[in-house]
Coordinates of C-alpha atoms in Angstrom, one line a residue:
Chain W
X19 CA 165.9 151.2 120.3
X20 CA 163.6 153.7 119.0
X21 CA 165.4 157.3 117.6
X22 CA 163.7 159.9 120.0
X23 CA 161.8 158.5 123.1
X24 CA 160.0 160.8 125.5
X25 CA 158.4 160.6 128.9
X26 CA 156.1 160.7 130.5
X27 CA 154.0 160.1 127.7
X28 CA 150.7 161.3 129.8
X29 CA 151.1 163.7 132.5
X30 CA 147.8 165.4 134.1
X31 CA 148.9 168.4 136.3
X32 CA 147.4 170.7 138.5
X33 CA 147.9 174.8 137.5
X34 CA 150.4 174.8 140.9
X35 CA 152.7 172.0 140.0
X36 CA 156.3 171.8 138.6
X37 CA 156.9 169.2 136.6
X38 CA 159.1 168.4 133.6
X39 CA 159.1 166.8 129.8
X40 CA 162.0 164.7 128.9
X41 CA 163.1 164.0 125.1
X42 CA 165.9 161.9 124.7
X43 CA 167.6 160.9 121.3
X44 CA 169.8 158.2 120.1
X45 CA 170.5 159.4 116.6
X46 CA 173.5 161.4 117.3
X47 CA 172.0 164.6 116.1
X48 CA 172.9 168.3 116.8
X49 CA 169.2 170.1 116.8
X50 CA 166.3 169.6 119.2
X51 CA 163.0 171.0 118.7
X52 CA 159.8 171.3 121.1
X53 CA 156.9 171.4 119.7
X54 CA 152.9 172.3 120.9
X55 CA 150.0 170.7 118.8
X56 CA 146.7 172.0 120.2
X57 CA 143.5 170.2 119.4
X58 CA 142.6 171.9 115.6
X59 CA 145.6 173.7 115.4
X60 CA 148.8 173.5 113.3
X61 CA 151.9 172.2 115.2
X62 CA 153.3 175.4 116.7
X63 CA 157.1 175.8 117.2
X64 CA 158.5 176.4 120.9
X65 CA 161.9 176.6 121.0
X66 CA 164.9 175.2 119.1
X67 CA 168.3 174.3 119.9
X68 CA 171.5 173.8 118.2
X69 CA 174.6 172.1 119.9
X70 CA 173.2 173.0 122.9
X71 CA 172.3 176.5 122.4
X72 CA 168.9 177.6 122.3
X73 CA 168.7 179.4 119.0
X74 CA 165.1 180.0 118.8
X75 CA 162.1 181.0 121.4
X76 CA 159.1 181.2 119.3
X77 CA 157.6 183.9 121.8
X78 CA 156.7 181.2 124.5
X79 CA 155.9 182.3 127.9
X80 CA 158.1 181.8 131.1
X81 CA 155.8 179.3 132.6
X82 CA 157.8 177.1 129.8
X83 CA 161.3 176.8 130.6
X84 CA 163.5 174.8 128.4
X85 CA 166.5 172.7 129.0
X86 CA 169.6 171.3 127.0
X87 CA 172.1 169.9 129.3
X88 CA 173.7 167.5 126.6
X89 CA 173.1 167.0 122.6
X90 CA 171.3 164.1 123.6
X91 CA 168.8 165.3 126.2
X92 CA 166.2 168.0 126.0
X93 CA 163.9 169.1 128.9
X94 CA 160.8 171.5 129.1
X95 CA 160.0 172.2 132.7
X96 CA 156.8 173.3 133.9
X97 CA 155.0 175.7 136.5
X98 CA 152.2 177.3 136.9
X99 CA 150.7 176.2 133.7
X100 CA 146.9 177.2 133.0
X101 CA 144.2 174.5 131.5
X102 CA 144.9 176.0 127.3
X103 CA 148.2 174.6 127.5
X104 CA 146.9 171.0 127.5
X105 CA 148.3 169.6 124.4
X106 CA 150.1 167.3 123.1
X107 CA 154.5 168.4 123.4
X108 CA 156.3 166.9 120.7
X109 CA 160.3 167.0 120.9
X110 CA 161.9 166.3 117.5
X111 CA 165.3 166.4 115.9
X112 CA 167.5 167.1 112.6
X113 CA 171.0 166.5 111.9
X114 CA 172.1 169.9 111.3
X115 CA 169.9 172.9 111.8
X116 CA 169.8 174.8 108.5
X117 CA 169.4 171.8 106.1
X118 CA 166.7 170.5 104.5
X119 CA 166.7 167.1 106.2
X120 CA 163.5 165.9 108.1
X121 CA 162.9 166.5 111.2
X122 CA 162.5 162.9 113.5
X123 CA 159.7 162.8 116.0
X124 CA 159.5 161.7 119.4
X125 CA 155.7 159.7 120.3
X126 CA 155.1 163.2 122.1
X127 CA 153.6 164.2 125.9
X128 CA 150.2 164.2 126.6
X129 CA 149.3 166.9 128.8
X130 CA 146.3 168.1 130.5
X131 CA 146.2 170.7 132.9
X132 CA 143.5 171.1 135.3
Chain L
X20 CA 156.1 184.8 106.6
X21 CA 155.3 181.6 105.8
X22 CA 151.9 179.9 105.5
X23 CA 151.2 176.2 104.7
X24 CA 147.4 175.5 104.0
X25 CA 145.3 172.1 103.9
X26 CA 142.0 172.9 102.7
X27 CA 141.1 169.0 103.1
X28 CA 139.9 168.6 107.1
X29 CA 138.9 165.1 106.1
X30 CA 139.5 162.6 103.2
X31 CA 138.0 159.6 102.7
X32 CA 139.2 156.8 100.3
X33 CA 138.6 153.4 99.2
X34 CA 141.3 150.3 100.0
X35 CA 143.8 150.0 97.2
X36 CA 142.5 153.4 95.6
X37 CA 144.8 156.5 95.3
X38 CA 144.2 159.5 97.1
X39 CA 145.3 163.6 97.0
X40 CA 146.1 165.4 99.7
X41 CA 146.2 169.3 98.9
X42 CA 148.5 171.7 100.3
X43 CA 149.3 174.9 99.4
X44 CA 152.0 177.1 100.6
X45 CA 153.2 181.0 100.6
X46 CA 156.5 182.1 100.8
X47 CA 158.9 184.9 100.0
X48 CA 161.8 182.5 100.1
X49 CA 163.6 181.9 96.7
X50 CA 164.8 178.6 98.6
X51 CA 163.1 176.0 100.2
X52 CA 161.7 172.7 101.2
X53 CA 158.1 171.0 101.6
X54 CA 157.6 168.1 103.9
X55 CA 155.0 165.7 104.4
X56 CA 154.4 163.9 107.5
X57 CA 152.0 161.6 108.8
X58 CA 150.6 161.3 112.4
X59 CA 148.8 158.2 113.3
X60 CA 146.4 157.6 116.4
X61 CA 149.6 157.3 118.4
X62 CA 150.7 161.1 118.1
X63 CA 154.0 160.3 116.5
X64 CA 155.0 162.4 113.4
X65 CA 156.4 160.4 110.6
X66 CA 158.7 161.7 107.7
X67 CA 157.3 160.6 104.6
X68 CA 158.6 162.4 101.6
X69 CA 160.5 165.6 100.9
X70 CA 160.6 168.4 97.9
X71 CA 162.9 170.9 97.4
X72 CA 162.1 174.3 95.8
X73 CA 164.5 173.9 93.2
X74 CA 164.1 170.1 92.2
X75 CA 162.9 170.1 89.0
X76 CA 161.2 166.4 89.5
X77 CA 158.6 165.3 91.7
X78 CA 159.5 163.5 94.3
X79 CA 158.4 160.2 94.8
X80 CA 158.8 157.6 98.1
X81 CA 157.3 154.1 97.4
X82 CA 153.2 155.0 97.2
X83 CA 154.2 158.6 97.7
X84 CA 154.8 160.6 95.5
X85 CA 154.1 165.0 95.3
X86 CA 152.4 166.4 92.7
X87 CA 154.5 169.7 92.5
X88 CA 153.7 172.5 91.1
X89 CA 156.0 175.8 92.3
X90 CA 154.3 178.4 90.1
X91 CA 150.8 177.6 92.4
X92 CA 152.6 176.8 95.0
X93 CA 150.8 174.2 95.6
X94 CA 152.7 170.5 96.6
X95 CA 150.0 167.7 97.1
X96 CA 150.4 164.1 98.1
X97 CA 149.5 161.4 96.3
X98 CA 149.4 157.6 98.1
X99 CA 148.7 155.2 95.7
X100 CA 147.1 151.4 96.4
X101 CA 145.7 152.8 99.6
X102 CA 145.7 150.3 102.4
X103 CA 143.8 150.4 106.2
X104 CA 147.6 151.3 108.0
X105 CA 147.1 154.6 105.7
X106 CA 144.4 155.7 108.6
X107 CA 146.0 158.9 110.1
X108 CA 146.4 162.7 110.5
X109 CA 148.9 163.9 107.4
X110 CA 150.9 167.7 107.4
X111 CA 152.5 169.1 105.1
X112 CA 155.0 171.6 106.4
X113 CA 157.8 173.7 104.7
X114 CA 161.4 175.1 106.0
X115 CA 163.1 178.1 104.3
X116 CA 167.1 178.9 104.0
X117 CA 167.3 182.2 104.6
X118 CA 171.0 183.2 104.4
X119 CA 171.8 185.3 107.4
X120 CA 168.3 184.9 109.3
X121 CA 167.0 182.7 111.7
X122 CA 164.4 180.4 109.9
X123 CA 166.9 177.7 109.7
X124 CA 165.6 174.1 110.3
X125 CA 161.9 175.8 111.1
X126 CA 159.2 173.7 110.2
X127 CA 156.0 175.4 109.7
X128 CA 152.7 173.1 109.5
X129 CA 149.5 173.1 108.1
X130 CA 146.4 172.2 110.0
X131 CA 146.4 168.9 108.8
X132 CA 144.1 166.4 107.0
X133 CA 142.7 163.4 108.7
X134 CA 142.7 160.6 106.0
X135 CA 140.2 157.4 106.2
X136 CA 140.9 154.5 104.2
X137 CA 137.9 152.2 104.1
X138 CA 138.3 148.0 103.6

């Protein structure tokens, strides 16, 4: 069973629809990251949470709206999204916010908005 | 703030040469740590190899190793005995401790190199 999984891992939406990015991860670790990696662009940080606390919101606007219901689950829902935030959403994880240890990816979201 | 740099948009190398991959980085951080990761067609980010600002040897991972060098602030990869799987997007990013702050366990990345490896 892979570390971090997420789905979908394509998603084409519409700029009225609601829909929502699942990251789930087996690894028993306490920090959850979303990421946004534009086409020629460095991987820019979204939000970041810590035992369930969001700890970090990297100036992101409301149409992004995350989600930590467990340590184990991590949601970003989605309305009203316009066409420059197709990109591909990464989720990752680390085993305690603050260290130096590496940060494990999920296979990321493909999304296009249209 | 902290700024990671890949001057290297595209690399090309030959099967079972070695290749560098530059990256430099500014900080104001006294402490920190410089991360390389690589991103295949697939999208997913793999860890490869890790330096921290005070480790006074270069890191090395199997056919990774870092060519470190704090004064420049420069950390580039090296993959030895190249091989075609090597195809792929490669970051470096970097996370600072900063006592009291909130920059804990943020990565920031560079824009990236793509890396060919030709049979």
């Amino acid at each position: 069973e892979t570390g971090v999984t997420q789905t979908p891992r394509h998603l084409v939406m519409g700029m009225t629809n609601k829909k929502s990015l699942k990251c789930e991860q087996h690894l028993g670790h306490n920090a959850m990251y979303w990421y946004k990696q534009s086409a020629k662009k460095p991987l820019e940080l979204m939000f970041v949470y810590n035992f369930k606390e969001q700890t970090e919101n990297n100036s992101v606007p409301s149409r992004f709206s995350p989600e930590c219901p467990n340590s184990s689950h991590l949601f970003l829902h989605l309305h009203t999204l316009q066409p420059e935030d197709s990109a591909l959403y990464l989720c990752a994880t680390t085993t305690e916010q603050g260290r130096f240890n590496e940060q494990f990816f999920g296979p990321g979201t493909r999304l296009t908005v249209l | 703030a902290q700024k990671i740099t890949q001057t290297q948009p595209g690399m090309f190398v030959q099967e079972k040469e070695a290749v560098t991959l530059d990256c430099t980085y500014d900080t104001s951080d006294q402490s920190y740590g410089l991360f390389w990761y690589k991103q295949p067609s697939s999208g997913e980010m793999i860890f490869l190899i890790y330096q921290g600002s005070y480790d006074e040897q270069n890191a090395t991972e199997g056919r990774y190793s870092l060519n470190f060098q704090k004064a420049r602030k420069s950390t580039n990869l090296v993959i030895s005995a190249s091989q075609l799987g090597d195809s792929a997007m490669y970051f470096c990013a970097m996370c600072s401790f900063v006592a009291g702050g909130t920059s804990y366990g943020k990565l920031t990345f560079g824009q990236g190199t793509i890396l060919t490896v030709h049979p």
